[in-house]
């Protein structure tokens, strides 16, 4: 990834396993957005090491993306939820209550549960920040993509 250190731009590649294009947005070398779109933007480059790693992941290689630098473009409360999602290992799932505890919140407090659910729903970088690993939660990963990712990981 050294040649992309500090890079900003849009990168996109079609992945047949998803029947979608994965679009990545970077600013100053940090990932700020992941989208699943039908067609790549005309100005998108299709070469980026993270896209290569996504391809390997979709082919069944275990990958957790924990070293991909993410610049969360959400508030501090949502950020704690998203940072906690990154702690859920490949091939495992977690409940919302577990994520609430991981974020140092009270799983018996309705406001804390709502806050974490909102953070998961606002995830700007699905797949890299794995909201698909959270049970019975409305993350930002589209449902069809979520099922494919869960199948890949055996969840």
Tab-separated table of N, CA and C in Angstrom:
chain	number	residue	atom	x	y	z
A	1	UNK	N	0.817	-1.199	0.000
A	1	UNK	CA	0.000	0.000	0.000
A	1	UNK	C	0.856	1.256	0.000
A	2	UNK	N	2.173	1.113	0.022
A	2	UNK	CA	3.044	2.269	0.123
A	2	UNK	C	2.823	3.279	-0.994
A	3	UNK	N	2.569	2.825	-2.215
A	3	UNK	CA	2.394	3.766	-3.318
A	3	UNK	C	1.107	4.568	-3.176
A	4	UNK	N	0.226	4.137	-2.303
A	4	UNK	CA	-1.038	4.837	-2.098
A	4	UNK	C	-1.066	5.601	-0.778
A	5	UNK	N	0.046	5.576	-0.035
A	5	UNK	CA	0.095	6.275	1.245
A	5	UNK	C	-0.203	7.752	1.019
A	6	UNK	N	-1.154	8.270	1.746
A	6	UNK	CA	-1.522	9.673	1.642
A	6	UNK	C	-2.397	10.005	0.449
A	7	UNK	N	-2.736	9.002	-0.351
A	7	UNK	CA	-3.518	9.241	-1.566
A	7	UNK	C	-4.966	9.592	-1.244
A	8	UNK	N	-5.536	10.396	-2.108
A	8	UNK	CA	-6.962	10.713	-2.045
A	8	UNK	C	-7.562	10.360	-3.394
A	9	UNK	N	-8.794	9.921	-3.376
A	9	UNK	CA	-9.450	9.612	-4.639
A	9	UNK	C	-10.508	8.554	-4.489
A	10	UNK	N	-11.080	8.206	-5.637
A	10	UNK	CA	-12.127	7.194	-5.700
A	10	UNK	C	-11.580	6.011	-6.490
A	11	UNK	N	-11.770	4.829	-5.934
A	11	UNK	CA	-11.308	3.590	-6.539
A	11	UNK	C	-12.498	2.643	-6.593
A	12	UNK	N	-12.626	1.908	-7.675
A	12	UNK	CA	-13.788	1.028	-7.807
A	12	UNK	C	-13.449	-0.154	-8.699
A	13	UNK	N	-14.040	-1.296	-8.352
A	13	UNK	CA	-13.853	-2.508	-9.148
A	13	UNK	C	-15.091	-3.389	-9.013
A	14	UNK	N	-15.455	-4.016	-10.135
A	14	UNK	CA	-16.581	-4.953	-10.128
A	14	UNK	C	-16.100	-6.290	-9.571
A	15	UNK	N	-16.934	-6.857	-8.698
A	15	UNK	CA	-16.681	-8.182	-8.146
A	15	UNK	C	-17.888	-9.059	-8.454
A	16	UNK	N	-17.650	-10.080	-9.259
A	16	UNK	CA	-18.744	-10.952	-9.697
A	16	UNK	C	-19.447	-11.619	-8.520
A	17	UNK	N	-18.695	-11.958	-7.477
A	17	UNK	CA	-19.309	-12.631	-6.321
A	17	UNK	C	-20.422	-11.780	-5.713
A	18	UNK	N	-20.263	-10.469	-5.782
A	18	UNK	CA	-21.268	-9.552	-5.235
A	18	UNK	C	-22.267	-9.090	-6.293
A	19	UNK	N	-21.922	-9.285	-7.561
A	19	UNK	CA	-22.695	-8.735	-8.670
A	19	UNK	C	-22.846	-7.221	-8.509
A	20	UNK	N	-21.791	-6.607	-8.013
A	20	UNK	CA	-21.764	-5.165	-7.764
A	20	UNK	C	-20.336	-4.655	-7.933
A	21	UNK	N	-20.252	-3.360	-8.018
A	21	UNK	CA	-18.976	-2.655	-7.976
A	21	UNK	C	-18.772	-2.197	-6.539
A	22	UNK	N	-17.569	-2.441	-6.011
A	22	UNK	CA	-17.214	-1.899	-4.702
A	22	UNK	C	-16.466	-0.601	-4.967
A	23	UNK	N	-16.990	0.478	-4.415
A	23	UNK	CA	-16.403	1.810	-4.586
A	23	UNK	C	-15.813	2.255	-3.253
A	24	UNK	N	-14.545	2.674	-3.286
A	24	UNK	CA	-13.844	3.144	-2.096
A	24	UNK	C	-13.512	4.618	-2.254
A	25	UNK	N	-13.714	5.397	-1.206
A	25	UNK	CA	-13.310	6.793	-1.195
A	25	UNK	C	-12.211	6.991	-0.168
A	26	UNK	N	-11.106	7.585	-0.588
A	26	UNK	CA	-9.980	7.844	0.303
A	26	UNK	C	-9.703	9.337	0.370
A	27	UNK	N	-9.307	9.803	1.540
A	27	UNK	CA	-8.843	11.180	1.740
A	27	UNK	C	-7.579	11.102	2.582
A	28	UNK	N	-6.519	11.669	2.088
A	28	UNK	CA	-5.229	11.664	2.785
A	28	UNK	C	-4.819	10.261	3.216
A	29	UNK	N	-5.076	9.287	2.352
A	29	UNK	CA	-4.664	7.916	2.619
A	29	UNK	C	-5.555	7.135	3.559
A	30	UNK	N	-6.634	7.756	4.012
A	30	UNK	CA	-7.541	7.084	4.945
A	30	UNK	C	-8.887	6.844	4.265
A	31	UNK	N	-9.420	5.663	4.493
A	31	UNK	CA	-10.700	5.294	3.900
A	31	UNK	C	-11.824	6.095	4.544
A	32	UNK	N	-12.659	6.712	3.723
A	32	UNK	CA	-13.790	7.483	4.260
A	32	UNK	C	-15.137	6.940	3.816
A	33	UNK	N	-15.150	6.081	2.780
A	33	UNK	CA	-16.443	5.579	2.302
A	33	UNK	C	-16.271	4.278	1.533
A	34	UNK	N	-17.250	3.393	1.709
A	34	UNK	CA	-17.375	2.171	0.917
A	34	UNK	C	-18.816	2.110	0.439
A	35	UNK	N	-18.996	1.897	-0.862
A	35	UNK	CA	-20.335	1.783	-1.444
A	35	UNK	C	-20.379	0.562	-2.346
A	36	UNK	N	-21.572	0.041	-2.517
A	36	UNK	CA	-21.818	-1.071	-3.433
A	36	UNK	C	-22.743	-0.526	-4.513
A	37	UNK	N	-22.191	-0.324	-5.712
A	37	UNK	CA	-22.928	0.357	-6.779
A	37	UNK	C	-23.012	-0.536	-8.018
A	38	UNK	N	-23.899	-0.165	-8.935
A	38	UNK	CA	-24.068	-0.941	-10.167
A	38	UNK	C	-22.952	-0.693	-11.174
A	39	UNK	N	-22.512	0.550	-11.271
A	39	UNK	CA	-21.478	0.922	-12.238
A	39	UNK	C	-20.424	1.782	-11.550
A	40	UNK	N	-19.160	1.636	-11.945
A	40	UNK	CA	-18.123	2.474	-11.339
A	40	UNK	C	-18.227	3.910	-11.838
A	41	UNK	N	-17.886	4.874	-11.000
A	41	UNK	CA	-17.842	6.261	-11.469
A	41	UNK	C	-16.808	6.391	-12.590
A	42	UNK	N	-17.049	7.273	-13.512
A	42	UNK	CA	-16.153	7.421	-14.665
A	42	UNK	C	-14.751	7.868	-14.264
A	43	UNK	N	-14.629	8.549	-13.130
A	43	UNK	CA	-13.322	9.041	-12.704
A	43	UNK	C	-12.620	8.100	-11.725
A	44	UNK	N	-13.181	6.920	-11.485
A	44	UNK	CA	-12.605	5.996	-10.513
A	44	UNK	C	-11.470	5.183	-11.129
A	45	UNK	N	-10.434	4.972	-10.341
A	45	UNK	CA	-9.318	4.106	-10.706
A	45	UNK	C	-9.657	2.702	-10.206
A	46	UNK	N	-9.308	1.671	-10.969
A	46	UNK	CA	-9.631	0.311	-10.521
A	46	UNK	C	-8.453	-0.399	-9.859
A	47	UNK	N	-7.370	0.326	-9.635
A	47	UNK	CA	-6.199	-0.266	-8.990
A	47	UNK	C	-5.976	0.342	-7.608
A	48	UNK	N	-6.114	-0.490	-6.596
A	48	UNK	CA	-5.802	-0.093	-5.225
A	48	UNK	C	-5.598	-1.368	-4.417
A	49	UNK	N	-4.608	-1.397	-3.535
A	49	UNK	CA	-4.356	-2.601	-2.737
A	49	UNK	C	-5.556	-3.061	-1.909
A	50	UNK	N	-6.377	-2.145	-1.440
A	50	UNK	CA	-7.550	-2.560	-0.664
A	50	UNK	C	-8.540	-3.284	-1.570
A	51	UNK	N	-8.683	-2.849	-2.809
A	51	UNK	CA	-9.542	-3.574	-3.750
A	51	UNK	C	-8.988	-4.978	-4.006
A	52	UNK	N	-7.665	-5.101	-4.106
A	52	UNK	CA	-7.055	-6.425	-4.271
A	52	UNK	C	-7.397	-7.318	-3.082
A	53	UNK	N	-7.296	-6.769	-1.892
A	53	UNK	CA	-7.583	-7.542	-0.676
A	53	UNK	C	-9.060	-7.916	-0.592
A	54	UNK	N	-9.936	-7.022	-1.035
A	54	UNK	CA	-11.368	-7.351	-1.063
A	54	UNK	C	-11.590	-8.532	-2.009
A	55	UNK	N	-10.921	-8.523	-3.145
A	55	UNK	CA	-11.028	-9.641	-4.079
A	55	UNK	C	-10.579	-10.952	-3.452
A	56	UNK	N	-9.484	-10.918	-2.707
A	56	UNK	CA	-9.000	-12.118	-2.021
A	56	UNK	C	-10.000	-12.573	-0.961
A	57	UNK	N	-10.547	-11.627	-0.227
A	57	UNK	CA	-11.561	-11.935	0.792
A	57	UNK	C	-12.773	-12.602	0.142
A	58	UNK	N	-13.250	-12.036	-0.948
A	58	UNK	CA	-14.421	-12.589	-1.632
A	58	UNK	C	-14.140	-13.971	-2.222
A	59	UNK	N	-12.867	-14.270	-2.474
A	59	UNK	CA	-12.471	-15.592	-2.967
A	59	UNK	C	-12.294	-16.593	-1.825
A	60	UNK	N	-12.487	-16.139	-0.585
A	60	UNK	CA	-12.434	-17.049	0.554
A	60	UNK	C	-11.221	-16.928	1.445
A	61	UNK	N	-10.308	-16.015	1.140
A	61	UNK	CA	-9.140	-15.835	1.996
A	61	UNK	C	-9.542	-15.071	3.250
A	62	UNK	N	-9.106	-15.559	4.411
A	62	UNK	CA	-9.446	-14.880	5.661
A	62	UNK	C	-8.767	-13.516	5.695
A	63	UNK	N	-9.558	-12.485	5.923
A	63	UNK	CA	-9.080	-11.096	5.905
A	63	UNK	C	-9.926	-10.297	6.875
A	64	UNK	N	-9.279	-9.540	7.744
A	64	UNK	CA	-10.078	-8.747	8.693
A	64	UNK	C	-9.993	-7.242	8.441
A	65	UNK	N	-9.109	-6.808	7.581
A	65	UNK	CA	-8.984	-5.397	7.191
A	65	UNK	C	-8.680	-4.468	8.376
A	66	UNK	N	-8.215	-5.027	9.482
A	66	UNK	CA	-8.000	-4.207	10.681
A	66	UNK	C	-6.887	-3.178	10.512
A	67	UNK	N	-6.006	-3.392	9.550
A	67	UNK	CA	-4.915	-2.443	9.341
A	67	UNK	C	-5.266	-1.336	8.348
A	68	UNK	N	-6.444	-1.385	7.762
A	68	UNK	CA	-6.871	-0.324	6.847
A	68	UNK	C	-7.257	0.888	7.689
A	69	UNK	N	-6.584	1.998	7.437
A	69	UNK	CA	-6.883	3.217	8.202
A	69	UNK	C	-8.206	3.812	7.743
A	70	UNK	N	-9.092	4.008	8.706
A	70	UNK	CA	-10.412	4.560	8.420
A	70	UNK	C	-10.537	5.911	9.110
A	71	UNK	N	-10.998	6.905	8.376
A	71	UNK	CA	-11.308	8.218	8.954
A	71	UNK	C	-12.821	8.268	9.099
A	72	UNK	N	-13.298	8.036	10.301
A	72	UNK	CA	-14.743	8.021	10.517
A	72	UNK	C	-15.309	9.426	10.385
A	73	UNK	N	-16.285	9.563	9.517
A	73	UNK	CA	-16.926	10.856	9.256
A	73	UNK	C	-18.269	10.920	9.968
A	74	UNK	N	-18.250	10.488	11.233
A	74	UNK	CA	-19.451	10.481	12.074
A	74	UNK	C	-19.091	11.107	13.416
A	75	UNK	N	-20.094	11.334	14.244
A	75	UNK	CA	-19.864	11.905	15.566
A	75	UNK	C	-19.135	10.944	16.494
A	76	UNK	N	-18.700	11.463	17.628
A	76	UNK	CA	-17.913	10.683	18.588
A	76	UNK	C	-18.664	9.455	19.099
A	77	UNK	N	-19.957	9.591	19.365
A	77	UNK	CA	-20.722	8.450	19.865
A	77	UNK	C	-20.809	7.343	18.819
A	78	UNK	N	-21.104	7.708	17.583
A	78	UNK	CA	-21.158	6.715	16.520
A	78	UNK	C	-19.779	6.106	16.281
A	79	UNK	N	-18.742	6.917	16.418
A	79	UNK	CA	-17.372	6.437	16.228
A	79	UNK	C	-17.062	5.304	17.201
A	80	UNK	N	-17.495	5.429	18.461
A	80	UNK	CA	-17.210	4.365	19.434
A	80	UNK	C	-17.897	3.068	19.024
A	81	UNK	N	-19.089	3.160	18.460
A	81	UNK	CA	-19.783	1.962	17.971
A	81	UNK	C	-19.000	1.334	16.822
A	82	UNK	N	-18.557	2.158	15.877
A	82	UNK	CA	-17.856	1.645	14.705
A	82	UNK	C	-16.490	1.074	15.070
A	83	UNK	N	-15.795	1.714	15.988
A	83	UNK	CA	-14.512	1.172	16.437
A	83	UNK	C	-14.716	-0.183	17.106
A	84	UNK	N	-15.812	-0.332	17.832
A	84	UNK	CA	-16.118	-1.614	18.476
A	84	UNK	C	-16.412	-2.698	17.446
A	85	UNK	N	-17.066	-2.342	16.351
A	85	UNK	CA	-17.345	-3.322	15.297
A	85	UNK	C	-16.063	-3.941	14.765
A	86	UNK	N	-15.015	-3.158	14.712
A	86	UNK	CA	-13.742	-3.656	14.173
A	86	UNK	C	-13.120	-4.717	15.062
A	87	UNK	N	-13.611	-4.837	16.301
A	87	UNK	CA	-13.094	-5.840	17.230
A	87	UNK	C	-13.747	-7.210	17.044
A	88	UNK	N	-14.828	-7.278	16.296
A	88	UNK	CA	-15.508	-8.559	16.075
A	88	UNK	C	-14.697	-9.329	15.027
A	89	UNK	N	-14.133	-10.486	15.405
A	89	UNK	CA	-13.238	-11.209	14.499
A	89	UNK	C	-13.927	-11.806	13.276
A	90	UNK	N	-13.135	-12.005	12.250
A	90	UNK	CA	-13.568	-12.710	11.042
A	90	UNK	C	-14.208	-14.034	11.450
A	91	UNK	N	-15.345	-14.342	10.841
A	91	UNK	CA	-15.992	-15.621	11.081
A	91	UNK	C	-16.807	-15.705	12.355
A	92	UNK	N	-16.911	-14.606	13.077
A	92	UNK	CA	-17.704	-14.584	14.302
A	92	UNK	C	-18.764	-13.501	14.186
A	93	UNK	N	-19.814	-13.666	14.953
A	93	UNK	CA	-20.844	-12.634	14.988
A	93	UNK	C	-20.991	-12.153	16.421
A	94	UNK	N	-21.629	-11.024	16.569
A	94	UNK	CA	-21.859	-10.447	17.895
A	94	UNK	C	-23.262	-9.865	17.929
A	95	UNK	N	-23.817	-9.829	19.107
A	95	UNK	CA	-25.126	-9.197	19.288
A	95	UNK	C	-24.934	-7.699	19.486
A	96	UNK	N	-26.005	-6.966	19.348
A	96	UNK	CA	-25.946	-5.528	19.622
A	96	UNK	C	-25.518	-5.308	21.070
A	97	UNK	N	-26.025	-6.120	21.990
A	97	UNK	CA	-25.652	-5.979	23.407
A	97	UNK	C	-24.149	-6.147	23.603
A	98	UNK	N	-23.545	-7.094	22.888
A	98	UNK	CA	-22.099	-7.272	22.992
A	98	UNK	C	-21.365	-6.040	22.482
A	99	UNK	N	-21.835	-5.473	21.382
A	99	UNK	CA	-21.193	-4.273	20.840
A	99	UNK	C	-21.362	-3.113	21.816
A	100	UNK	N	-22.513	-3.015	22.451
A	100	UNK	CA	-22.740	-1.968	23.459
A	100	UNK	C	-21.688	-2.099	24.560
A	101	UNK	N	-21.452	-3.312	25.039
A	101	UNK	CA	-20.437	-3.525	26.088
A	101	UNK	C	-19.041	-3.210	25.565
A	102	UNK	N	-18.747	-3.631	24.332
A	102	UNK	CA	-17.433	-3.369	23.747
A	102	UNK	C	-17.168	-1.870	23.636
A	103	UNK	N	-18.228	-1.097	23.460
A	103	UNK	CA	-18.112	0.362	23.350
A	103	UNK	C	-18.149	1.032	24.722
A	104	UNK	N	-18.035	0.221	25.781
A	104	UNK	CA	-18.035	0.719	27.169
A	104	UNK	C	-19.324	1.454	27.514
A	105	UNK	N	-20.432	0.903	27.030
A	105	UNK	CA	-21.762	1.441	27.322
A	105	UNK	C	-22.539	0.408	28.125
A	106	UNK	N	-23.704	0.802	28.605
A	106	UNK	CA	-24.540	-0.063	29.435
A	106	UNK	C	-25.555	-0.807	28.560
A	107	UNK	N	-25.442	-2.149	28.463
A	107	UNK	CA	-26.374	-2.904	27.622
A	107	UNK	C	-27.802	-2.940	28.165
A	108	UNK	N	-28.002	-2.418	29.370
A	108	UNK	CA	-29.348	-2.347	29.946
A	108	UNK	C	-29.966	-0.962	29.806
A	109	UNK	N	-29.223	-0.044	29.211
A	109	UNK	CA	-29.695	1.330	29.038
A	109	UNK	C	-30.223	1.493	27.610
A	110	UNK	N	-31.501	1.770	27.483
A	110	UNK	CA	-32.131	1.894	26.160
A	110	UNK	C	-31.460	2.967	25.307
A	111	UNK	N	-31.032	4.069	25.931
A	111	UNK	CA	-30.369	5.134	25.168
A	111	UNK	C	-29.034	4.653	24.603
A	112	UNK	N	-28.281	3.895	25.397
A	112	UNK	CA	-27.004	3.369	24.914
A	112	UNK	C	-27.216	2.381	23.770
A	113	UNK	N	-28.224	1.538	23.892
A	113	UNK	CA	-28.529	0.582	22.826
A	113	UNK	C	-28.911	1.326	21.550
A	114	UNK	N	-29.752	2.338	21.676
A	114	UNK	CA	-30.165	3.137	20.513
A	114	UNK	C	-28.961	3.819	19.875
A	115	UNK	N	-28.092	4.377	20.696
A	115	UNK	CA	-26.898	5.058	20.202
A	115	UNK	C	-26.024	4.111	19.379
A	116	UNK	N	-25.815	2.909	19.888
A	116	UNK	CA	-24.987	1.937	19.174
A	116	UNK	C	-25.666	1.509	17.878
A	117	UNK	N	-26.963	1.261	17.919
A	117	UNK	CA	-27.693	0.886	16.703
A	117	UNK	C	-27.607	1.987	15.651
A	118	UNK	N	-27.690	3.234	16.080
A	118	UNK	CA	-27.578	4.352	15.138
A	118	UNK	C	-26.179	4.404	14.529
A	119	UNK	N	-25.169	4.167	15.353
A	119	UNK	CA	-23.797	4.145	14.847
A	119	UNK	C	-23.598	3.062	13.805
A	120	UNK	N	-24.141	1.870	14.085
A	120	UNK	CA	-24.032	0.759	13.140
A	120	UNK	C	-24.743	1.114	11.833
A	121	UNK	N	-25.913	1.716	11.929
A	121	UNK	CA	-26.690	2.083	10.738
A	121	UNK	C	-25.999	3.158	9.904
A	122	UNK	N	-25.183	4.000	10.541
A	122	UNK	CA	-24.499	5.088	9.834
A	122	UNK	C	-23.110	4.699	9.340
A	123	UNK	N	-22.734	3.445	9.466
A	123	UNK	CA	-21.406	2.977	9.084
A	123	UNK	C	-21.072	3.411	7.647
A	124	UNK	N	-20.089	4.314	7.477
A	124	UNK	CA	-19.751	4.770	6.125
A	124	UNK	C	-18.819	3.810	5.378
A	125	UNK	N	-18.301	2.799	6.088
A	125	UNK	CA	-17.311	1.911	5.481
A	125	UNK	C	-17.653	0.432	5.699
A	126	UNK	N	-18.857	0.000	5.261
A	126	UNK	CA	-19.206	-1.409	5.440
A	126	UNK	C	-18.202	-2.325	4.741
A	127	UNK	N	-18.143	-3.546	5.189
A	127	UNK	CA	-17.199	-4.580	4.803
A	127	UNK	C	-15.884	-4.350	5.534
A	128	UNK	N	-15.286	-3.176	5.427
A	128	UNK	CA	-14.042	-2.888	6.140
A	128	UNK	C	-14.329	-2.746	7.635
A	129	UNK	N	-15.388	-2.061	7.976
A	129	UNK	CA	-15.916	-2.024	9.346
A	129	UNK	C	-17.127	-2.952	9.295
A	130	UNK	N	-16.962	-4.177	9.815
A	130	UNK	CA	-17.863	-5.285	9.491
A	130	UNK	C	-19.220	-5.289	10.190
A	131	UNK	N	-20.119	-4.415	9.776
A	131	UNK	CA	-21.458	-4.427	10.383
A	131	UNK	C	-22.236	-5.684	9.997
A	132	UNK	N	-21.772	-6.403	8.968
A	132	UNK	CA	-22.434	-7.654	8.576
A	132	UNK	C	-22.270	-8.744	9.640
A	133	UNK	N	-21.356	-8.557	10.579
A	133	UNK	CA	-21.133	-9.545	11.642
A	133	UNK	C	-22.052	-9.343	12.843
A	134	UNK	N	-22.867	-8.306	12.820
A	134	UNK	CA	-23.743	-8.010	13.955
A	134	UNK	C	-25.109	-8.638	13.721
A	135	UNK	N	-25.544	-9.422	14.689
A	135	UNK	CA	-26.817	-10.142	14.601
A	135	UNK	C	-27.991	-9.180	14.721
A	136	UNK	N	-28.997	-9.416	13.902
A	136	UNK	CA	-30.260	-8.672	13.973
A	136	UNK	C	-30.049	-7.161	14.119
A	137	UNK	N	-29.225	-6.637	13.240
A	137	UNK	CA	-28.956	-5.198	13.272
A	137	UNK	C	-29.034	-4.651	11.854
A	138	UNK	N	-29.529	-3.451	11.729
A	138	UNK	CA	-29.620	-2.800	10.428
A	138	UNK	C	-28.365	-1.978	10.176
A	139	UNK	N	-27.320	-2.630	9.704
A	139	UNK	CA	-26.112	-1.921	9.338
A	139	UNK	C	-26.284	-1.294	7.969
A	140	UNK	N	-25.227	-0.676	7.478
A	140	UNK	CA	-25.323	-0.014	6.178
A	140	UNK	C	-25.001	-0.949	5.014
A	141	UNK	N	-24.572	-2.176	5.307
A	141	UNK	CA	-24.349	-3.147	4.241
A	141	UNK	C	-25.700	-3.571	3.677
A	142	UNK	N	-25.897	-3.458	2.364
A	142	UNK	CA	-27.179	-3.884	1.778
A	142	UNK	C	-27.462	-5.355	2.116
A	143	UNK	N	-28.724	-5.705	2.346
A	143	UNK	CA	-29.068	-7.064	2.785
A	143	UNK	C	-28.498	-8.187	1.911
A	144	UNK	N	-28.564	-8.054	0.596
A	144	UNK	CA	-28.045	-9.119	-0.275
A	144	UNK	C	-26.532	-9.262	-0.120
A	145	UNK	N	-25.834	-8.142	0.002
A	145	UNK	CA	-24.379	-8.160	0.199
A	145	UNK	C	-24.066	-8.746	1.571
A	146	UNK	N	-24.822	-8.343	2.568
A	146	UNK	CA	-24.643	-8.844	3.937
A	146	UNK	C	-24.692	-10.372	3.954
A	147	UNK	N	-25.664	-10.955	3.276
A	147	UNK	CA	-25.800	-12.417	3.265
A	147	UNK	C	-24.602	-13.078	2.596
A	148	UNK	N	-24.095	-12.492	1.531
A	148	UNK	CA	-22.915	-13.038	0.853
A	148	UNK	C	-21.710	-12.985	1.783
A	149	UNK	N	-21.499	-11.850	2.453
A	149	UNK	CA	-20.352	-11.710	3.350
A	149	UNK	C	-20.452	-12.685	4.517
A	150	UNK	N	-21.642	-12.838	5.068
A	150	UNK	CA	-21.845	-13.795	6.166
A	150	UNK	C	-21.588	-15.227	5.684
A	151	UNK	N	-21.993	-15.535	4.473
A	151	UNK	CA	-21.754	-16.864	3.911
A	151	UNK	C	-20.258	-17.112	3.733
A	152	UNK	N	-19.538	-16.131	3.224
A	152	UNK	CA	-18.087	-16.257	3.041
A	152	UNK	C	-17.416	-16.577	4.368
A	153	UNK	N	-17.862	-15.914	5.435
A	153	UNK	CA	-17.237	-16.087	6.746
A	153	UNK	C	-17.824	-17.248	7.548
A	154	UNK	N	-18.833	-17.906	6.999
A	154	UNK	CA	-19.434	-19.034	7.704
A	154	UNK	C	-20.230	-18.639	8.930
A	155	UNK	N	-20.832	-17.462	8.873
A	155	UNK	CA	-21.619	-16.963	10.011
A	155	UNK	C	-23.077	-17.340	9.806
